[in-house]
Amino acid sequence: MEGVNVLKILTNMTDIIRSASQGCDNGALMDHFGVLIQGVLAVVAFSTLMLKRCREPKEERRPWKIWFYDTSKQAIGALFIHFTNVFLSDLTEEDPCSLYLMHFLLDATLGMLVIWSCVKMVSVIIEKQQYTLLVFGEYGDPPQAAAWLGQCVLYLIIMIVEKTVITLVLLIPGWTKLQTILLNHIPNPQLELVLVMLVVPFIVNAIMFWVVDSLIMRKYKKMKKDNSLENTSNSNRTSMYDDETQVLLGSISDHYRSYE
């Protein structure tokens, strides 16, 4: 009898643990706590770009307008991917937190490869067609809002292609098992939500934002250096022309003096 009672107790404890580790409920990503976590994520993720700007040398900093154009494209793309993942995660009856994490991790790995390939392909087409306003990171001199808007629309189209590819990949059988393994050992749904919607996205987004912004800034510094070299070259040419003119005028003056 005692053995049977012990078995019943162990069975009840197992049921309690299983019920506690079911993960987030449907709609948990968009309830009050979920929205609060997403707001904190947006603030801390964007603050990494502000911190990076403050740590940059003053002579290498982009003007505020150029900096806003560069970072806003990243922000728009990140917001689109985030809310698309939230929407897709709530479509099924499975744990939305683990499904969101699957989407996010695939976006940060396979998705980045898709985005890179699309950007390369689009850049080749833009260069051939000579659509100068759509070249990523170049906004004209002075910077034009039309160039920024066109690049934002183009970047959003690339994000839609990337999200479509990732969604099709997740339809492949076998992802459900990995999805249950990822967060199966976290008994508290709110702790799971914080890990999925704040901790992991903040770390990954901070790294991605920092790297992408560094690449954009390197391109800006290269353009600035090229413009500086061009201006120096033009200045040298003007100086040489002035010297040649003075020599020519001097020789003509000497020639007339010899006749006098």
Tab-separated table of C-alpha atoms in Angstrom:
chain	number	residue	atom	x	y	z
A	1	MET	CA	0.000	0.000	0.000
A	2	GLU	CA	2.786	2.401	0.888
A	3	GLY	CA	4.453	1.711	-2.458
A	4	VAL	CA	1.182	2.479	-4.262
A	5	ASN	CA	0.784	5.763	-2.333
A	6	VAL	CA	4.364	6.796	-3.129
A	7	LEU	CA	3.705	6.032	-6.815
A	8	LYS	CA	0.536	8.165	-6.757
A	9	ILE	CA	2.426	11.054	-5.132
A	10	LEU	CA	5.187	10.843	-7.750
A	11	THR	CA	2.590	10.742	-10.523
A	12	ASN	CA	0.819	13.813	-9.127
A	13	MET	CA	4.112	15.695	-8.848
A	14	THR	CA	4.946	14.809	-12.454
A	15	ASP	CA	1.561	16.103	-13.593
A	16	ILE	CA	2.090	19.352	-11.674
A	17	ILE	CA	5.527	19.851	-13.224
A	18	ARG	CA	4.173	19.139	-16.706
A	19	SER	CA	1.286	21.527	-16.261
A	20	ALA	CA	3.647	24.197	-14.957
A	21	SER	CA	6.046	23.813	-17.878
A	22	GLN	CA	3.494	24.245	-20.644
A	23	GLY	CA	4.929	27.658	-21.386
A	24	CYS	CA	3.136	30.853	-22.332
A	25	ASP	CA	-0.574	30.951	-23.025
A	26	ASN	CA	-2.007	32.187	-26.292
A	27	GLY	CA	-2.118	35.978	-26.248
A	28	ALA	CA	0.663	36.244	-23.660
A	29	LEU	CA	2.904	38.087	-26.118
A	30	MET	CA	0.418	40.957	-26.418
A	31	ASP	CA	-1.001	41.204	-22.891
A	32	HIS	CA	0.007	44.036	-20.530
A	33	PHE	CA	3.152	42.300	-19.307
A	34	GLY	CA	4.169	41.269	-22.828
A	35	VAL	CA	3.726	44.802	-24.195
A	36	LEU	CA	5.751	46.204	-21.284
A	37	ILE	CA	8.598	43.779	-22.029
A	38	GLN	CA	8.523	44.713	-25.714
A	39	GLY	CA	8.694	48.411	-24.845
A	40	VAL	CA	11.727	47.821	-22.631
A	41	LEU	CA	13.332	45.799	-25.438
A	42	ALA	CA	12.831	48.637	-27.941
A	43	VAL	CA	14.415	51.189	-25.588
A	44	VAL	CA	17.453	49.127	-24.570
A	45	ALA	CA	18.086	47.851	-28.134
A	46	PHE	CA	18.032	51.359	-29.630
A	47	SER	CA	20.148	52.680	-26.758
A	48	THR	CA	23.049	50.542	-28.029
A	49	LEU	CA	23.163	52.711	-31.168
A	50	MET	CA	23.125	55.878	-29.062
A	51	LEU	CA	25.925	54.462	-26.892
A	52	LYS	CA	27.927	53.570	-30.000
A	53	ARG	CA	27.539	57.115	-31.362
A	54	CYS	CA	28.692	58.633	-28.066
A	55	ARG	CA	31.822	56.437	-28.103
A	56	GLU	CA	32.767	57.343	-31.686
A	57	PRO	CA	35.565	59.895	-32.257
A	58	LYS	CA	34.137	63.336	-33.028
A	59	GLU	CA	35.936	63.602	-36.363
A	60	GLU	CA	34.373	60.307	-37.520
A	61	ARG	CA	30.791	60.921	-36.386
A	62	ARG	CA	28.122	61.190	-39.034
A	63	PRO	CA	25.876	64.237	-38.995
A	64	TRP	CA	22.657	63.686	-37.029
A	65	LYS	CA	20.591	63.597	-40.205
A	66	ILE	CA	22.743	60.893	-41.822
A	67	TRP	CA	22.842	58.948	-38.541
A	68	PHE	CA	19.044	59.088	-38.287
A	69	TYR	CA	18.617	57.912	-41.878
A	70	ASP	CA	20.988	54.964	-41.301
A	71	THR	CA	19.614	53.809	-37.942
A	72	SER	CA	15.938	54.342	-38.755
A	73	LYS	CA	16.134	51.788	-41.573
A	74	GLN	CA	17.433	49.218	-39.106
A	75	ALA	CA	14.687	50.139	-36.638
A	76	ILE	CA	11.923	49.859	-39.251
A	77	GLY	CA	13.201	46.461	-40.398
A	78	ALA	CA	13.535	45.176	-36.821
A	79	LEU	CA	10.008	46.348	-35.893
A	80	PHE	CA	8.525	44.679	-38.965
A	81	ILE	CA	10.232	41.357	-38.194
A	82	HIS	CA	9.302	41.567	-34.500
A	83	PHE	CA	5.574	42.193	-34.945
A	84	THR	CA	5.363	39.654	-37.775
A	85	ASN	CA	6.888	37.057	-35.440
A	86	VAL	CA	4.420	37.999	-32.693
A	87	PHE	CA	1.496	37.647	-35.124
A	88	LEU	CA	2.685	34.286	-36.491
A	89	SER	CA	3.421	32.927	-33.002
A	90	ASP	CA	-0.174	33.508	-31.865
A	91	LEU	CA	-1.753	31.761	-34.872
A	92	THR	CA	-1.344	28.225	-33.458
A	93	GLU	CA	-2.360	26.572	-30.180
A	94	GLU	CA	1.271	25.771	-29.346
A	95	ASP	CA	3.455	27.681	-26.886
A	96	PRO	CA	3.801	31.141	-28.519
A	97	CYS	CA	6.981	31.951	-26.588
A	98	SER	CA	8.939	28.984	-27.919
A	99	LEU	CA	7.524	29.559	-31.420
A	100	TYR	CA	8.591	33.218	-31.269
A	101	LEU	CA	12.075	32.132	-30.173
A	102	MET	CA	12.288	29.730	-33.124
A	103	HIS	CA	11.327	32.514	-35.530
A	104	PHE	CA	13.786	34.937	-33.950
A	105	LEU	CA	16.754	32.546	-33.986
A	106	LEU	CA	16.117	31.619	-37.614
A	107	ASP	CA	15.827	35.320	-38.509
A	108	ALA	CA	19.193	35.990	-36.856
A	109	THR	CA	20.948	33.117	-38.689
A	110	LEU	CA	19.380	31.925	-41.930
A	111	GLY	CA	17.431	35.172	-42.272
A	112	MET	CA	20.615	37.269	-42.203
A	113	LEU	CA	21.997	35.173	-45.063
A	114	VAL	CA	18.803	35.764	-47.057
A	115	ILE	CA	18.945	39.525	-46.362
A	116	TRP	CA	22.617	39.707	-47.343
A	117	SER	CA	21.929	37.848	-50.609
A	118	CYS	CA	18.962	40.107	-51.423
A	119	VAL	CA	20.927	43.279	-50.678
A	120	LYS	CA	23.777	42.125	-52.933
A	121	MET	CA	21.382	41.236	-55.756
A	122	VAL	CA	19.458	44.499	-55.438
A	123	SER	CA	22.691	46.525	-55.323
A	124	VAL	CA	23.828	44.971	-58.626
A	125	ILE	CA	20.484	45.824	-60.264
A	126	ILE	CA	20.572	49.391	-58.902
A	127	GLU	CA	24.123	49.894	-60.150
A	128	LYS	CA	23.239	48.651	-63.635
A	129	GLN	CA	20.094	50.789	-63.842
A	130	GLN	CA	21.942	53.743	-62.231
A	131	TYR	CA	19.238	54.443	-59.630
A	132	THR	CA	21.547	56.549	-57.479
A	133	LEU	CA	18.880	57.461	-54.910
A	134	LEU	CA	18.350	53.774	-54.042
A	135	VAL	CA	21.990	52.977	-53.222
A	136	PHE	CA	21.956	51.906	-49.563
A	137	GLY	CA	23.657	54.436	-47.302
A	138	GLU	CA	23.889	57.201	-49.914
A	139	TYR	CA	21.386	60.048	-49.703
A	140	GLY	CA	22.911	62.698	-51.963
A	141	ASP	CA	24.582	65.993	-51.135
A	142	PRO	CA	22.730	67.532	-49.406
A	143	PRO	CA	20.907	64.452	-48.026
A	144	GLN	CA	17.461	63.962	-49.557
A	145	ALA	CA	14.465	62.539	-47.715
A	146	ALA	CA	13.270	60.965	-50.987
A	147	ALA	CA	16.407	58.800	-51.090
A	148	TRP	CA	15.859	57.670	-47.497
A	149	LEU	CA	12.183	56.884	-48.160
A	150	GLY	CA	12.987	54.886	-51.294
A	151	GLN	CA	15.650	52.882	-49.472
A	152	CYS	CA	13.231	52.186	-46.584
A	153	VAL	CA	10.605	50.812	-48.992
A	154	LEU	CA	13.241	48.679	-50.716
A	155	TYR	CA	14.520	47.390	-47.370
A	156	LEU	CA	10.988	46.488	-46.261
A	157	ILE	CA	10.478	44.472	-49.453
A	158	ILE	CA	13.673	42.564	-48.628
A	159	MET	CA	12.336	41.958	-45.095
A	160	ILE	CA	9.092	40.541	-46.547
A	161	VAL	CA	11.075	38.150	-48.750
A	162	GLU	CA	13.192	37.073	-45.770
A	163	LYS	CA	10.168	36.495	-43.521
A	164	THR	CA	8.428	34.470	-46.248
A	165	VAL	CA	11.478	32.194	-46.592
A	166	ILE	CA	11.740	31.664	-42.811
A	167	THR	CA	8.009	30.895	-42.532
A	168	LEU	CA	8.278	28.286	-45.283
A	169	VAL	CA	11.302	26.742	-43.531
A	170	LEU	CA	9.313	26.433	-40.282
A	171	LEU	CA	6.627	24.452	-42.141
A	172	ILE	CA	9.134	21.614	-42.576
A	173	PRO	CA	8.246	18.736	-40.158
A	174	GLY	CA	10.586	18.294	-37.206
A	175	TRP	CA	10.746	21.850	-35.860
A	176	THR	CA	8.031	21.111	-33.271
A	177	LYS	CA	10.301	18.753	-31.317
A	178	LEU	CA	13.074	21.325	-31.164
A	179	GLN	CA	10.527	23.955	-30.170
A	180	THR	CA	9.396	21.920	-27.139
A	181	ILE	CA	12.989	21.209	-26.077
A	182	LEU	CA	14.092	24.875	-26.085
A	183	LEU	CA	12.003	26.134	-23.162
A	184	ASN	CA	10.530	22.943	-21.708
A	185	HIS	CA	12.457	23.235	-18.432
A	186	ILE	CA	11.292	26.741	-17.497
A	187	PRO	CA	8.309	26.378	-15.130
A	188	ASN	CA	7.374	30.067	-14.862
A	189	PRO	CA	5.562	31.464	-17.953
A	190	GLN	CA	6.528	35.075	-17.128
A	191	LEU	CA	10.191	34.102	-16.776
A	192	GLU	CA	9.943	32.360	-20.145
A	193	LEU	CA	8.385	35.491	-21.637
A	194	VAL	CA	11.198	37.690	-20.282
A	195	LEU	CA	13.862	35.358	-21.696
A	196	VAL	CA	12.166	35.092	-25.095
A	197	MET	CA	11.046	38.709	-25.556
A	198	LEU	CA	13.807	40.628	-23.729
A	199	VAL	CA	17.036	38.835	-22.813
A	200	VAL	CA	17.750	36.828	-25.981
A	201	PRO	CA	16.485	39.496	-28.458
A	202	PHE	CA	18.419	42.248	-26.667
A	203	ILE	CA	21.725	40.370	-26.869
A	204	VAL	CA	21.270	39.361	-30.513
A	205	ASN	CA	19.824	42.715	-31.660
A	206	ALA	CA	22.544	44.698	-29.869
A	207	ILE	CA	25.253	42.709	-31.669
A	208	MET	CA	23.468	42.956	-35.030
A	209	PHE	CA	22.759	46.699	-34.693
A	210	TRP	CA	26.357	47.413	-33.681
A	211	VAL	CA	27.861	45.364	-36.549
A	212	VAL	CA	25.514	46.717	-39.237
A	213	ASP	CA	25.972	50.312	-38.069
A	214	SER	CA	29.751	49.837	-38.087
A	215	LEU	CA	29.581	48.625	-41.691
A	216	ILE	CA	27.425	51.605	-42.667
A	217	MET	CA	29.776	53.977	-40.843
A	218	ARG	CA	32.788	52.433	-42.596
A	219	LYS	CA	31.105	53.158	-45.931
A	220	TYR	CA	30.410	56.737	-44.818
A	221	LYS	CA	34.039	57.226	-43.773
A	222	LYS	CA	35.186	55.836	-47.140
A	223	MET	CA	32.883	58.255	-48.993
A	224	LYS	CA	34.130	61.126	-46.801
A	225	LYS	CA	37.750	60.154	-47.473
A	226	ASP	CA	37.127	59.892	-51.228
A	227	ASN	CA	35.482	63.340	-51.248
A	228	SER	CA	38.400	64.760	-49.279
A	229	LEU	CA	40.907	63.275	-51.736
A	230	GLU	CA	38.874	64.611	-54.657
A	231	ASN	CA	38.794	68.094	-53.132
A	232	THR	CA	42.550	67.937	-52.478
A	233	SER	CA	43.152	66.826	-56.047
A	234	ASN	CA	41.001	69.659	-57.396
A	235	SER	CA	42.807	72.123	-55.152
A	236	ASN	CA	46.198	70.892	-56.400
A	237	ARG	CA	45.041	71.156	-59.992
A	238	THR	CA	43.843	74.722	-59.392
A	239	SER	CA	47.156	75.616	-57.747
A	240	MET	CA	49.142	74.123	-60.653
A	241	TYR	CA	46.948	76.007	-63.113
A	242	ASP	CA	47.528	79.275	-61.244
A	243	ASP	CA	51.287	78.674	-61.200
A	244	GLU	CA	51.330	77.925	-64.925
A	245	THR	CA	49.251	81.046	-65.601
A	246	GLN	CA	51.613	83.201	-63.581
A	247	VAL	CA	54.642	81.779	-65.429
A	248	LEU	CA	52.966	82.351	-68.780
A	249	LEU	CA	51.992	85.925	-67.887
A	250	GLY	CA	55.501	86.552	-66.590
A	251	SER	CA	57.115	85.347	-69.808
A	252	ILE	CA	54.763	87.510	-71.898
A	253	SER	CA	55.574	90.524	-69.745
A	254	ASP	CA	59.325	89.909	-70.146
A	255	HIS	CA	58.830	89.567	-73.878
A	256	TYR	CA	57.156	92.986	-74.127
A	257	ARG	CA	59.802	94.580	-71.918
A	258	SER	CA	62.535	93.381	-74.288
A	259	TYR	CA	60.865	95.342	-77.110
A	260	GLU	CA	60.786	98.459	-74.994
